mmCIF file of C-alpha atoms and ligand atoms in Angstrom:
data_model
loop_
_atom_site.group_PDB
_atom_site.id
_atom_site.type_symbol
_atom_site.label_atom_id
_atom_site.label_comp_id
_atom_site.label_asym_id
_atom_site.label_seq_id
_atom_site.Cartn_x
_atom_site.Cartn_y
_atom_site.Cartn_z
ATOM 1 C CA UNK A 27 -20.792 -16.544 20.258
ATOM 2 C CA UNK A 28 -18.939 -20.075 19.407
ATOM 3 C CA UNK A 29 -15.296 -19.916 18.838
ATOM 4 C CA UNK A 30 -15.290 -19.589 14.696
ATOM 5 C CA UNK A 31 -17.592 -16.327 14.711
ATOM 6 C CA UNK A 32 -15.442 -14.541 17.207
ATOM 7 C CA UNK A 33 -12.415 -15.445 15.254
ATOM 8 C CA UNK A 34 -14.660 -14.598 11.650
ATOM 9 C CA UNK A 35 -15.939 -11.332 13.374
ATOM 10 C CA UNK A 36 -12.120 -10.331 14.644
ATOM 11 C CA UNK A 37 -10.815 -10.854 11.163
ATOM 12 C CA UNK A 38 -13.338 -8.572 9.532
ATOM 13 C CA UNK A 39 -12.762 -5.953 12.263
ATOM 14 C CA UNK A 40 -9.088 -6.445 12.239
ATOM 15 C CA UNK A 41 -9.197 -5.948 7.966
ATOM 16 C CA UNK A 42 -8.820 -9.531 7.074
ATOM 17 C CA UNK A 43 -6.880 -10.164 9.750
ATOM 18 C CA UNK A 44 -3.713 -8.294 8.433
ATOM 19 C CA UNK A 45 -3.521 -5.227 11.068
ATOM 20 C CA UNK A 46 -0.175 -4.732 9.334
ATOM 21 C CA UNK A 47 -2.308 -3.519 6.547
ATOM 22 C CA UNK A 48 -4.815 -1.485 7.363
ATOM 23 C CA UNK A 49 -5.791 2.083 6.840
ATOM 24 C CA UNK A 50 -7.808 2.315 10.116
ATOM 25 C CA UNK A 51 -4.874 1.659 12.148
ATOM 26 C CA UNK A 52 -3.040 4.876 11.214
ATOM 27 C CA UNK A 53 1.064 5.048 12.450
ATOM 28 C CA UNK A 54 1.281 9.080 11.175
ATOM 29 C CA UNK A 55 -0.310 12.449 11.144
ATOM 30 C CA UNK A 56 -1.476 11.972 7.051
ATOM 31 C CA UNK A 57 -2.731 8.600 7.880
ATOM 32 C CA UNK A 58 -4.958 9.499 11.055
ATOM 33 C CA UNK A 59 -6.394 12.391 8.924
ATOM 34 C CA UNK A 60 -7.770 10.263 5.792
ATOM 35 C CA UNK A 61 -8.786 7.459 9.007
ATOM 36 C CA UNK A 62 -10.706 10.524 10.585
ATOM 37 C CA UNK A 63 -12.249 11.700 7.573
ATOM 38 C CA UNK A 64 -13.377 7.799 6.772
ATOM 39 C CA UNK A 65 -15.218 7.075 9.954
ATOM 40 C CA UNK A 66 -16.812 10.419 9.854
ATOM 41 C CA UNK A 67 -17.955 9.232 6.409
ATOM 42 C CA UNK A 68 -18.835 5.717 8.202
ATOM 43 C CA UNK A 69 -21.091 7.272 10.746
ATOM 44 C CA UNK A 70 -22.498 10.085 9.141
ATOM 45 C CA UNK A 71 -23.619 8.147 6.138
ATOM 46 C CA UNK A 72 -24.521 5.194 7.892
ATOM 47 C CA UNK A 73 -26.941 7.448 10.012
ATOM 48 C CA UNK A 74 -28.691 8.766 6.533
ATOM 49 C CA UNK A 75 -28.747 5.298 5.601
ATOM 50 C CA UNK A 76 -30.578 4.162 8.700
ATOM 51 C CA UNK A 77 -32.799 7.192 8.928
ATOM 52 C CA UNK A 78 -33.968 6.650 5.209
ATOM 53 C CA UNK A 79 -34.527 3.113 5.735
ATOM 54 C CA UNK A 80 -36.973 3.925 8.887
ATOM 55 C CA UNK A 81 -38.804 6.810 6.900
ATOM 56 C CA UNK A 82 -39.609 4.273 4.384
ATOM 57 C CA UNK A 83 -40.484 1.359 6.919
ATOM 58 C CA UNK A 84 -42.657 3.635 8.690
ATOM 59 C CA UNK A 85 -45.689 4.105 6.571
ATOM 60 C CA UNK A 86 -45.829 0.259 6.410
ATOM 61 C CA UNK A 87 -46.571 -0.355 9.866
ATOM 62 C CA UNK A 88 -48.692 2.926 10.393
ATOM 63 C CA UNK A 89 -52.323 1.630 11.256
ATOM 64 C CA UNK A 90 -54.807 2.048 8.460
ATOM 65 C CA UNK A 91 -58.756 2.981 9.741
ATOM 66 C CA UNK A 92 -61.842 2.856 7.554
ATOM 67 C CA UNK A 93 -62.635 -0.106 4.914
ATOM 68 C CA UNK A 94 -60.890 0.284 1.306
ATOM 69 C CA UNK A 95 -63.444 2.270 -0.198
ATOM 70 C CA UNK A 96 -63.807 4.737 2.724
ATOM 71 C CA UNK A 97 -60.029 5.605 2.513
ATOM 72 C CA UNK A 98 -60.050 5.757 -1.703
ATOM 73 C CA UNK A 99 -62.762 8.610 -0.753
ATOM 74 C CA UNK A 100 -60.261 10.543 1.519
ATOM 75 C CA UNK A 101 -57.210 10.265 0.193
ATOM 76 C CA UNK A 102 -59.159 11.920 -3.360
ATOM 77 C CA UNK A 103 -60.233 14.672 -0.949
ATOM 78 C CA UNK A 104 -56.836 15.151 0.766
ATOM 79 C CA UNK A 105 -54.669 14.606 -2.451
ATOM 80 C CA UNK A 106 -54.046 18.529 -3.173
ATOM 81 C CA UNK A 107 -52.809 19.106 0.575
ATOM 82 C CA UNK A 108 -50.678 15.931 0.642
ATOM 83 C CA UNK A 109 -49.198 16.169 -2.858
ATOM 84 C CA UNK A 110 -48.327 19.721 -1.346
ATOM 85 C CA UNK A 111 -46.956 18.444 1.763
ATOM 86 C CA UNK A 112 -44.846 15.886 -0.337
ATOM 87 C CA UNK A 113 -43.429 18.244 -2.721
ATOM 88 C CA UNK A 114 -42.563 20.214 0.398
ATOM 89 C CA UNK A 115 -40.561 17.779 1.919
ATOM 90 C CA UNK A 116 -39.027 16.753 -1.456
ATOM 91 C CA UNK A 117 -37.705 19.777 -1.674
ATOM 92 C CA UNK A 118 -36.456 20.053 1.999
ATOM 93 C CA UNK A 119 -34.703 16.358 1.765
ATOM 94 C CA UNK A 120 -33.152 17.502 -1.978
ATOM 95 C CA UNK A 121 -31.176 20.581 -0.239
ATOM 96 C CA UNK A 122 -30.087 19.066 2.834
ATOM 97 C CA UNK A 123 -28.928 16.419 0.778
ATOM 98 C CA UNK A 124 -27.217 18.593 -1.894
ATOM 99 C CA UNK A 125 -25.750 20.903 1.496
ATOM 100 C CA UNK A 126 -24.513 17.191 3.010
ATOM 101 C CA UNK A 127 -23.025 16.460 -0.124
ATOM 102 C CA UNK A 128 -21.111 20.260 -0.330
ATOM 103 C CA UNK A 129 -20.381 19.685 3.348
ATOM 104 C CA UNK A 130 -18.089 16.783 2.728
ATOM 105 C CA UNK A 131 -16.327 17.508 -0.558
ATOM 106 C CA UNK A 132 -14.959 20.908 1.473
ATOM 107 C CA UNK A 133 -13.647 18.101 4.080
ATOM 108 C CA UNK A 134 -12.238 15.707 1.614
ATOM 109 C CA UNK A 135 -10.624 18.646 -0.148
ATOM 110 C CA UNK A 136 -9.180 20.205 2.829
ATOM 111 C CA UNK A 137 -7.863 16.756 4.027
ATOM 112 C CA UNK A 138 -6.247 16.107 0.448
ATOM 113 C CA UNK A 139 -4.844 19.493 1.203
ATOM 114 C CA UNK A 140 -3.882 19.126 4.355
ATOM 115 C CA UNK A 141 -1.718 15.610 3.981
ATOM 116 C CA UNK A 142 -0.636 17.034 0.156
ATOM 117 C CA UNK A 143 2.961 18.132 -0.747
ATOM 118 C CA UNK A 144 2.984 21.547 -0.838
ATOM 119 C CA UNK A 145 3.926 22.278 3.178
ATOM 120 C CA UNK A 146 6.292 19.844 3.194
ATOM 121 C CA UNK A 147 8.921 20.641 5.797
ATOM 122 C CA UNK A 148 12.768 20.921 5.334
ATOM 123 C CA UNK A 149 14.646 18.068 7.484
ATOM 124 C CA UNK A 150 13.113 15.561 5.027
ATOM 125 C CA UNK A 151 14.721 12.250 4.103
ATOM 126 C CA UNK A 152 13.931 11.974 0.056
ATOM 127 C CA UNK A 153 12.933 8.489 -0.758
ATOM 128 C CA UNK A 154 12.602 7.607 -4.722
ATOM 129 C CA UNK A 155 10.461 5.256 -5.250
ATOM 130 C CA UNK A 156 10.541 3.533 -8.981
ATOM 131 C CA UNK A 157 7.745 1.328 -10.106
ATOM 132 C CA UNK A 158 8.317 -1.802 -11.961
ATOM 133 C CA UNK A 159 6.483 -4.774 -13.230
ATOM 134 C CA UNK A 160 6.612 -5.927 -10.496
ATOM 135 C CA UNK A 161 9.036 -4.832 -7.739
ATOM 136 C CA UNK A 162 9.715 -1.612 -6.186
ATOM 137 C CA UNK A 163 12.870 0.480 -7.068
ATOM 138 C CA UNK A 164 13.866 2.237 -3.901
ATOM 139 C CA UNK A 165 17.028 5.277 -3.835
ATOM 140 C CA UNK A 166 17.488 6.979 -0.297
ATOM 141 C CA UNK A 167 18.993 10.375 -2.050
ATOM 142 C CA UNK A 168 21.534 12.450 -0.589
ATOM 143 C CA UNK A 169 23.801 15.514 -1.493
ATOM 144 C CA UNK A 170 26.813 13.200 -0.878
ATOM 145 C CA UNK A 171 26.638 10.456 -3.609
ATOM 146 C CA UNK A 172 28.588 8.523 -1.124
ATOM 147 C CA UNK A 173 25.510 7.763 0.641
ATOM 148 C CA UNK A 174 23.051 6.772 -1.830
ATOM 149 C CA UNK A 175 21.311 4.261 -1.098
ATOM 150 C CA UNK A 176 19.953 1.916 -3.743
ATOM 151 C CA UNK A 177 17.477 -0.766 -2.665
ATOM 152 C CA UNK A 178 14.036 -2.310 -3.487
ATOM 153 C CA UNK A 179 11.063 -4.225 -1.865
ATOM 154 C CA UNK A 180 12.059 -2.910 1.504
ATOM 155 C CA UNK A 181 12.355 0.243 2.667
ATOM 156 C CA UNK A 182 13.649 1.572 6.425
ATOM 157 C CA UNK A 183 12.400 4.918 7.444
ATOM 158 C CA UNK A 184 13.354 6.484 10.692
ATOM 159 C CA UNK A 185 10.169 7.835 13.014
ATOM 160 C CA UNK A 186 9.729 11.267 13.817
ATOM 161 C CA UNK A 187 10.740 12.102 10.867
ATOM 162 C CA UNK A 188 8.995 13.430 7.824
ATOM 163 C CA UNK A 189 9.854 11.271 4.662
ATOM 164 C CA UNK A 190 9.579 12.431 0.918
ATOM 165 C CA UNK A 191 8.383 10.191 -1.965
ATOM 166 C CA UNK A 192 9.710 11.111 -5.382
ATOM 167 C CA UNK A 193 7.652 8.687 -7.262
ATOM 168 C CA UNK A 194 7.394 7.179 -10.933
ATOM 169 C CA UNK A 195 7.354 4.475 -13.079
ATOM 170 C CA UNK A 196 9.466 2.081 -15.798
ATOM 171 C CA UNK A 197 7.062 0.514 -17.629
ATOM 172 C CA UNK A 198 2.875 1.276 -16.797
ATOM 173 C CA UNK A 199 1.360 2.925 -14.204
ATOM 174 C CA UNK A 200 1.878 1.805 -10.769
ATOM 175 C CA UNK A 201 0.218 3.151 -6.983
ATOM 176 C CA UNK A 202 2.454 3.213 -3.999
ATOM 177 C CA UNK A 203 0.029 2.334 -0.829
ATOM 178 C CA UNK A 204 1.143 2.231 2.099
ATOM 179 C CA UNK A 205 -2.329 2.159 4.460
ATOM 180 C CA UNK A 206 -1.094 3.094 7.345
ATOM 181 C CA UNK A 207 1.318 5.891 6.874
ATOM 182 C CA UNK A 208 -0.470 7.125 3.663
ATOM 183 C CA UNK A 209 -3.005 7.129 0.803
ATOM 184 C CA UNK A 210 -2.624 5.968 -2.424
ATOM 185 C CA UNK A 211 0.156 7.907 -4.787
ATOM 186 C CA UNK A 212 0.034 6.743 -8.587
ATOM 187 C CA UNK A 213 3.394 6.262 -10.099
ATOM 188 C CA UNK A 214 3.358 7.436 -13.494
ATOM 189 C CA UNK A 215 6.042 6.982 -16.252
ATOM 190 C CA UNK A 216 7.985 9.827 -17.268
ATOM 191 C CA UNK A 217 6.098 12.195 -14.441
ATOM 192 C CA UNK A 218 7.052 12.353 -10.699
ATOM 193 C CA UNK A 219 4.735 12.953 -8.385
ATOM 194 C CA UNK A 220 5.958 14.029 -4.772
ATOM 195 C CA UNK A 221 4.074 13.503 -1.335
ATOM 196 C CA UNK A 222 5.257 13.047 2.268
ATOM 197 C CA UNK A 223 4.609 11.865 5.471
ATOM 198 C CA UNK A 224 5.890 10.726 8.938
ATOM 199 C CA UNK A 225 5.588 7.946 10.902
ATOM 200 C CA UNK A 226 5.263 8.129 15.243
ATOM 201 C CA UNK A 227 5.156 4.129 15.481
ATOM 202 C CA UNK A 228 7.344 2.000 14.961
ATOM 203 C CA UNK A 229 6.466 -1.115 13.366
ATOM 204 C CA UNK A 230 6.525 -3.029 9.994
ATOM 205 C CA UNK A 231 4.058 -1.658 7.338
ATOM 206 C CA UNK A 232 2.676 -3.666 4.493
ATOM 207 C CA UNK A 233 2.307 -1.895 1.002
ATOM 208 C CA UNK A 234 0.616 -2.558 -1.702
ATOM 209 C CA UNK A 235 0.469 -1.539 -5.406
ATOM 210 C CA UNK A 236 -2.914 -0.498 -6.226
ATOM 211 C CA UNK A 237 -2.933 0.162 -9.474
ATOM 212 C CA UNK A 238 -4.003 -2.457 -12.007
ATOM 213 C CA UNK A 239 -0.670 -3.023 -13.424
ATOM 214 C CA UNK A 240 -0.204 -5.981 -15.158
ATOM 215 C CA UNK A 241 -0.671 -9.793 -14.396
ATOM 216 C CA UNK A 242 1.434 -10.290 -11.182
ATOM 217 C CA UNK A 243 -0.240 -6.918 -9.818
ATOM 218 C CA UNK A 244 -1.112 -8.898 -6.912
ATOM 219 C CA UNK A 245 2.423 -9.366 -5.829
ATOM 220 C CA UNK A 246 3.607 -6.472 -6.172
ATOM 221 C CA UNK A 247 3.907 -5.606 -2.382
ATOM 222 C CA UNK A 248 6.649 -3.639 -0.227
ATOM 223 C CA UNK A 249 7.285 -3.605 3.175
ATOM 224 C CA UNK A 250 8.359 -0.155 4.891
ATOM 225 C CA UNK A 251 10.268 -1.003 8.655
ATOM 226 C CA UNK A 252 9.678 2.216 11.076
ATOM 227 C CA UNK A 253 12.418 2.511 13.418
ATOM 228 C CA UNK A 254 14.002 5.040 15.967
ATOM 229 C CA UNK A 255 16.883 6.973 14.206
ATOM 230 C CA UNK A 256 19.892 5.265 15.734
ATOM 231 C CA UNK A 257 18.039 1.962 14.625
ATOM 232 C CA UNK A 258 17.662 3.693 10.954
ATOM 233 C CA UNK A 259 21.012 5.405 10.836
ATOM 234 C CA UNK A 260 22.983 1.657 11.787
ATOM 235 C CA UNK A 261 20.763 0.141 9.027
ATOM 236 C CA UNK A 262 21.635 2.760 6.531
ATOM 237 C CA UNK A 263 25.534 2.625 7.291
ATOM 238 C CA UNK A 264 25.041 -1.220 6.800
ATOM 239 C CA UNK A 265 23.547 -0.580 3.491
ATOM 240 C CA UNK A 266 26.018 1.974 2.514
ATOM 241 C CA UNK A 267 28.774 -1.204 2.820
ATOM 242 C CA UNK A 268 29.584 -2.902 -0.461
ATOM 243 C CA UNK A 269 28.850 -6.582 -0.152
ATOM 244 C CA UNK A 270 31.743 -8.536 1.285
ATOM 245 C CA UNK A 271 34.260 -10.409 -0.554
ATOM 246 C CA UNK A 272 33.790 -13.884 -0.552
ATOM 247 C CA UNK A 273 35.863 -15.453 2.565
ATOM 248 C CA UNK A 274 35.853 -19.006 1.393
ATOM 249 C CA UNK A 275 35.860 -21.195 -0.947
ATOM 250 C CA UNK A 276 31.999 -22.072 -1.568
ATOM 251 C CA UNK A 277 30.843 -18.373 -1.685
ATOM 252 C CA UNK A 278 33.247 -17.509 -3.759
ATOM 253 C CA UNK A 279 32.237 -20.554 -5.726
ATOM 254 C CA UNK A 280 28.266 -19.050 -5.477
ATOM 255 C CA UNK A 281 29.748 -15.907 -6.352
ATOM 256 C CA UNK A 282 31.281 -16.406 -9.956
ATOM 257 C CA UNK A 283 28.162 -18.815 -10.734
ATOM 258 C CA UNK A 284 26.062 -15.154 -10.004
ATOM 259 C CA UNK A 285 28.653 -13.437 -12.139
ATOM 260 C CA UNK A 286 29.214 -16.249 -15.110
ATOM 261 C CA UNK A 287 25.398 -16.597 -15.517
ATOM 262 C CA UNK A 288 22.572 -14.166 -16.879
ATOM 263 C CA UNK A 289 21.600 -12.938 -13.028
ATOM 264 C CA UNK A 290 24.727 -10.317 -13.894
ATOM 265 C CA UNK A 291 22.512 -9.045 -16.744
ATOM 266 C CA UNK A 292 20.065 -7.483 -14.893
ATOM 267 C CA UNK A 293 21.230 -7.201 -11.112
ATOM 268 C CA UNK A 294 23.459 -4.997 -9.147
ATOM 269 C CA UNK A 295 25.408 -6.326 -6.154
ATOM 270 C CA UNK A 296 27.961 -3.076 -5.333
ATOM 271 C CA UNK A 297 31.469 -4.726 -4.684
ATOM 272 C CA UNK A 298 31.429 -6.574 -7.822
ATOM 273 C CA UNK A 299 30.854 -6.194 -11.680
ATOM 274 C CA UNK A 300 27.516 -6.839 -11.230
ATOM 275 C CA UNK A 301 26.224 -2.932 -11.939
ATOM 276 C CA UNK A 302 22.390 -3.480 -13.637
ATOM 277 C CA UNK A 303 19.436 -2.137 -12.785
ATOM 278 C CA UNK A 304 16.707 -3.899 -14.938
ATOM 279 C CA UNK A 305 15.689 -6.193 -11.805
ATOM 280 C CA UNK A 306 16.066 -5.758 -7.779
ATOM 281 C CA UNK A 307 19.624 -4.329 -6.253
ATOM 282 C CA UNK A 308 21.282 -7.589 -4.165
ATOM 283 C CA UNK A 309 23.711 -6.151 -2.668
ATOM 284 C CA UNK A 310 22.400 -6.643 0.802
ATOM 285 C CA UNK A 311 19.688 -9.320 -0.222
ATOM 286 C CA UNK A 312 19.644 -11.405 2.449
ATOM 287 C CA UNK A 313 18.460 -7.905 5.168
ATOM 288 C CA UNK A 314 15.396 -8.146 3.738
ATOM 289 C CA UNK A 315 12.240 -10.157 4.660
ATOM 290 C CA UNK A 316 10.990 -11.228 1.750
ATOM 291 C CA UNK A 317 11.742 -12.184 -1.561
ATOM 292 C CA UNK A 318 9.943 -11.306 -5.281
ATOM 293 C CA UNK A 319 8.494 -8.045 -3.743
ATOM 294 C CA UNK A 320 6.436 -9.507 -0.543
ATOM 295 C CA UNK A 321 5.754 -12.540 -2.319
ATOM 296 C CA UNK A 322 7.747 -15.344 -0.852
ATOM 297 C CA UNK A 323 9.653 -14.989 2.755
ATOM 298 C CA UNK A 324 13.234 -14.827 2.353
ATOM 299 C CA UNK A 325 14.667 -18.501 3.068
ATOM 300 C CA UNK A 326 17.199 -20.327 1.571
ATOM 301 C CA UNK A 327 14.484 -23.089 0.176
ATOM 302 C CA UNK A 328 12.267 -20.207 -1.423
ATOM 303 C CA UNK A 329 15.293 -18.537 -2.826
ATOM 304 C CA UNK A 330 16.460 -22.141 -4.527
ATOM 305 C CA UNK A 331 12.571 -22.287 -5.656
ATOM 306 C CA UNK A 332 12.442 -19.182 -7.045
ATOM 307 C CA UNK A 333 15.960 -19.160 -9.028
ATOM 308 C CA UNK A 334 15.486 -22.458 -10.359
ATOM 309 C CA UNK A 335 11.664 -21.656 -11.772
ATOM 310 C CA UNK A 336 10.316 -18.160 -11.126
ATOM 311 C CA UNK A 337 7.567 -18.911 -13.758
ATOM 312 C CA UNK A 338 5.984 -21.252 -11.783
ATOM 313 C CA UNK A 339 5.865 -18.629 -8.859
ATOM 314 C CA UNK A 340 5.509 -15.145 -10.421
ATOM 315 C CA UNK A 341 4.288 -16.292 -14.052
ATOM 316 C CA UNK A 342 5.039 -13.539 -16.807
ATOM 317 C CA UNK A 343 7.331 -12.163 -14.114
ATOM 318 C CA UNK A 344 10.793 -10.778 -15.987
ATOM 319 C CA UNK A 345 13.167 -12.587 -14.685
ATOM 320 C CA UNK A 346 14.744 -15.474 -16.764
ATOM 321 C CA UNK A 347 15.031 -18.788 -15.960
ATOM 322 C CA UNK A 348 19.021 -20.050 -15.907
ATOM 323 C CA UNK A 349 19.397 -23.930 -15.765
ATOM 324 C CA UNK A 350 21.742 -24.288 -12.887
ATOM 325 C CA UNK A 351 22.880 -28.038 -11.729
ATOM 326 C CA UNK A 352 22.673 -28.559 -8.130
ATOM 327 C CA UNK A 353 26.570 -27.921 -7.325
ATOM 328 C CA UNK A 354 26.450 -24.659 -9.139
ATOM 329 C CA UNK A 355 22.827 -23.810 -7.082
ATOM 330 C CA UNK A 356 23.774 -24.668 -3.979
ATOM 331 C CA UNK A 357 26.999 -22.299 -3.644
ATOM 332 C CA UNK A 358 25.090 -19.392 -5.186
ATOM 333 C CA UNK A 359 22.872 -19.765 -2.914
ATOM 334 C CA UNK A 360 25.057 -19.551 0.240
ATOM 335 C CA UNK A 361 26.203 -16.642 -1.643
ATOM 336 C CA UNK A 362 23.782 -14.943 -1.857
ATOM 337 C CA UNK A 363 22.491 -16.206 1.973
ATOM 338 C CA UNK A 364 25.931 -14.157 2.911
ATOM 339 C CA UNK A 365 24.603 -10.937 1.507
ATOM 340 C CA UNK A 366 23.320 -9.425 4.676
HETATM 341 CU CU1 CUA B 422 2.151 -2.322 -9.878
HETATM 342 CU CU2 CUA B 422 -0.143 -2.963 -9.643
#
């Protein structure tokens, strides 16, 4: 095989080629359990499939004896016993078919059951997740509102440990997808819909929305970063931290160009005024990987891009546009670089 098949062949096998996203590379318990049931789908349906397909090839190659006229005179004679024999089988291939059938919507039901809410044990971390068009609203809940955490487009979870999603929705409907720690959860406005599950690898984990919601559907993505617990618990005391004061003069430039223009309409960044919640929390902007919910990496060049035209990136996106000259953009953007 020549170098550009392997590599085509790979991809396919690999799920496009993003094994960061995949739901047959499972990273949890609820995960390996829908991969299970979906190659025992794969195999056992791809075996009916290949065993129809040879019942149906077979009679073509079956050798015929006799001329034309000598087999129109048989088959007349033998058409009672075969019709017979057909009707027979019919009726043989209709119930296996129907018992198949009953055979594996008991095993997707007891799978759905088995991954579902409703045992969810009690040393859970609650995780709300808030759909929006289009970015992810993440709170880390706690019985201390000292140690809520309010983030979005990135979310830390700590392995070994089972993790609660409170989901729902601002605007339309939304589905949080994680492939390889989950299946797909709709987010619904006004309703919350709970699920959980745990993680044993750690790793980086690509989401996706799956629900059509709206033009920029397509980047609507999350990232979810599985990490030991002291890895988790330094991250989360990190987050807990307002953001810093400005120690000199250009970031605190940066910072009152944030707070003078319309970003302080609909972001948060905890330390300051800044308090909204229409649009992503900043507070600790520059942890995360990305930018506009998966769909830019986080660098100061993509950041300056997508301040100074986020139509041209994300059109019909919410955010608004703010005419900034270059001396006001280039301190808010070392600002905002200092937001870690
Ligand atoms: Cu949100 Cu699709």
């Amino acid at each position: 095989m020549n170098r550009a098949a392997t590599i085509a062949l790979a991809l396919i096998l690999s799920g496009c080629g993003v094994s960061h996203q995949s739901a047959v590379d499972a990273a949890g318990r609820q995960a390996g359990e829908i991969e299970e049931l979906f190659w025992f789908f794969i195999v056992l349906l791809g075996a009916i499939f290949l065993i129809v397909i040879a019942l149906m090839l077979g009679p073509l190659f079956k050798r015929r004896h006799g001329t034309e006229q000598e087999r129109l005179e048989q088959t007349h004679t033998q058409s009672d016993q075969t019709e017979r024999k057909l009707t027979h089988r019919v009726g043989w291939a209709t119930g296996v078919t129907v018992l198949i059938l009953l055979g594996l919507i008991v095993l997707s039901v007891s799978t759905g059951k088995s991954i579902s809410g409703d045992n969810r044990p009690a040393n859970a971390l609650t995780v709300e997740i808030v759909g929006n068009q289009w970015w992810w609203y993440i709170r880390y809940l706690n019985d201390d509102p000292s140690r809520i955490v309010v983030t979005a487009n990135e979310m830390h979870i700590p392995i070994g440990r089972p993790i609660v999603i409170r989901g729902t929705s601002h605007d339309v409907i939304h589905s949080f997808w994680v492939p390889n720690l989950h299946g797909k959860r709709d987010l619904i406005p006004s309703h919350t819909t709970t699920e959980w599950f745990q993680v044993d690898r750690p790793g980086r984990y690509r989401g996706q929305c799956a629900e059509f919601c709206g033009f920029q559907h397509a980047h609507m993505a999350l990232w979810v970063v599985a990490e030991t617990p002291a890895k988790f618990n330094s991250w989360m005391d990190r987050q807990l931290q307002p953001a810093p004061t400005p120690s000199d003069v250009v970031k605190q430039r940066g910072q009152r160009v944030f707070l003078d223009h319309a970003c302080v309409l609909c972001h948060a960044i905890r330390g300051t005024t800044a308090a909204a919640e229409q649009a992503p929390d900043l507070t600790h902007l520059a942890s995360r990987s990305t930018i506009a919910a998966g769909t830019l990496p986080n660098t100061r060049g993509n950041l300056a891009g997508w301040i100074a035209d986020p139509q041209n990136i994300k059109p019909g996106n919410h955010m608004a546009t703010v005419a900034l000259s270059g001396e006001d953009m280039q301190p808010l953007l070392t600002y905002l670089e200092s937001l870690e």
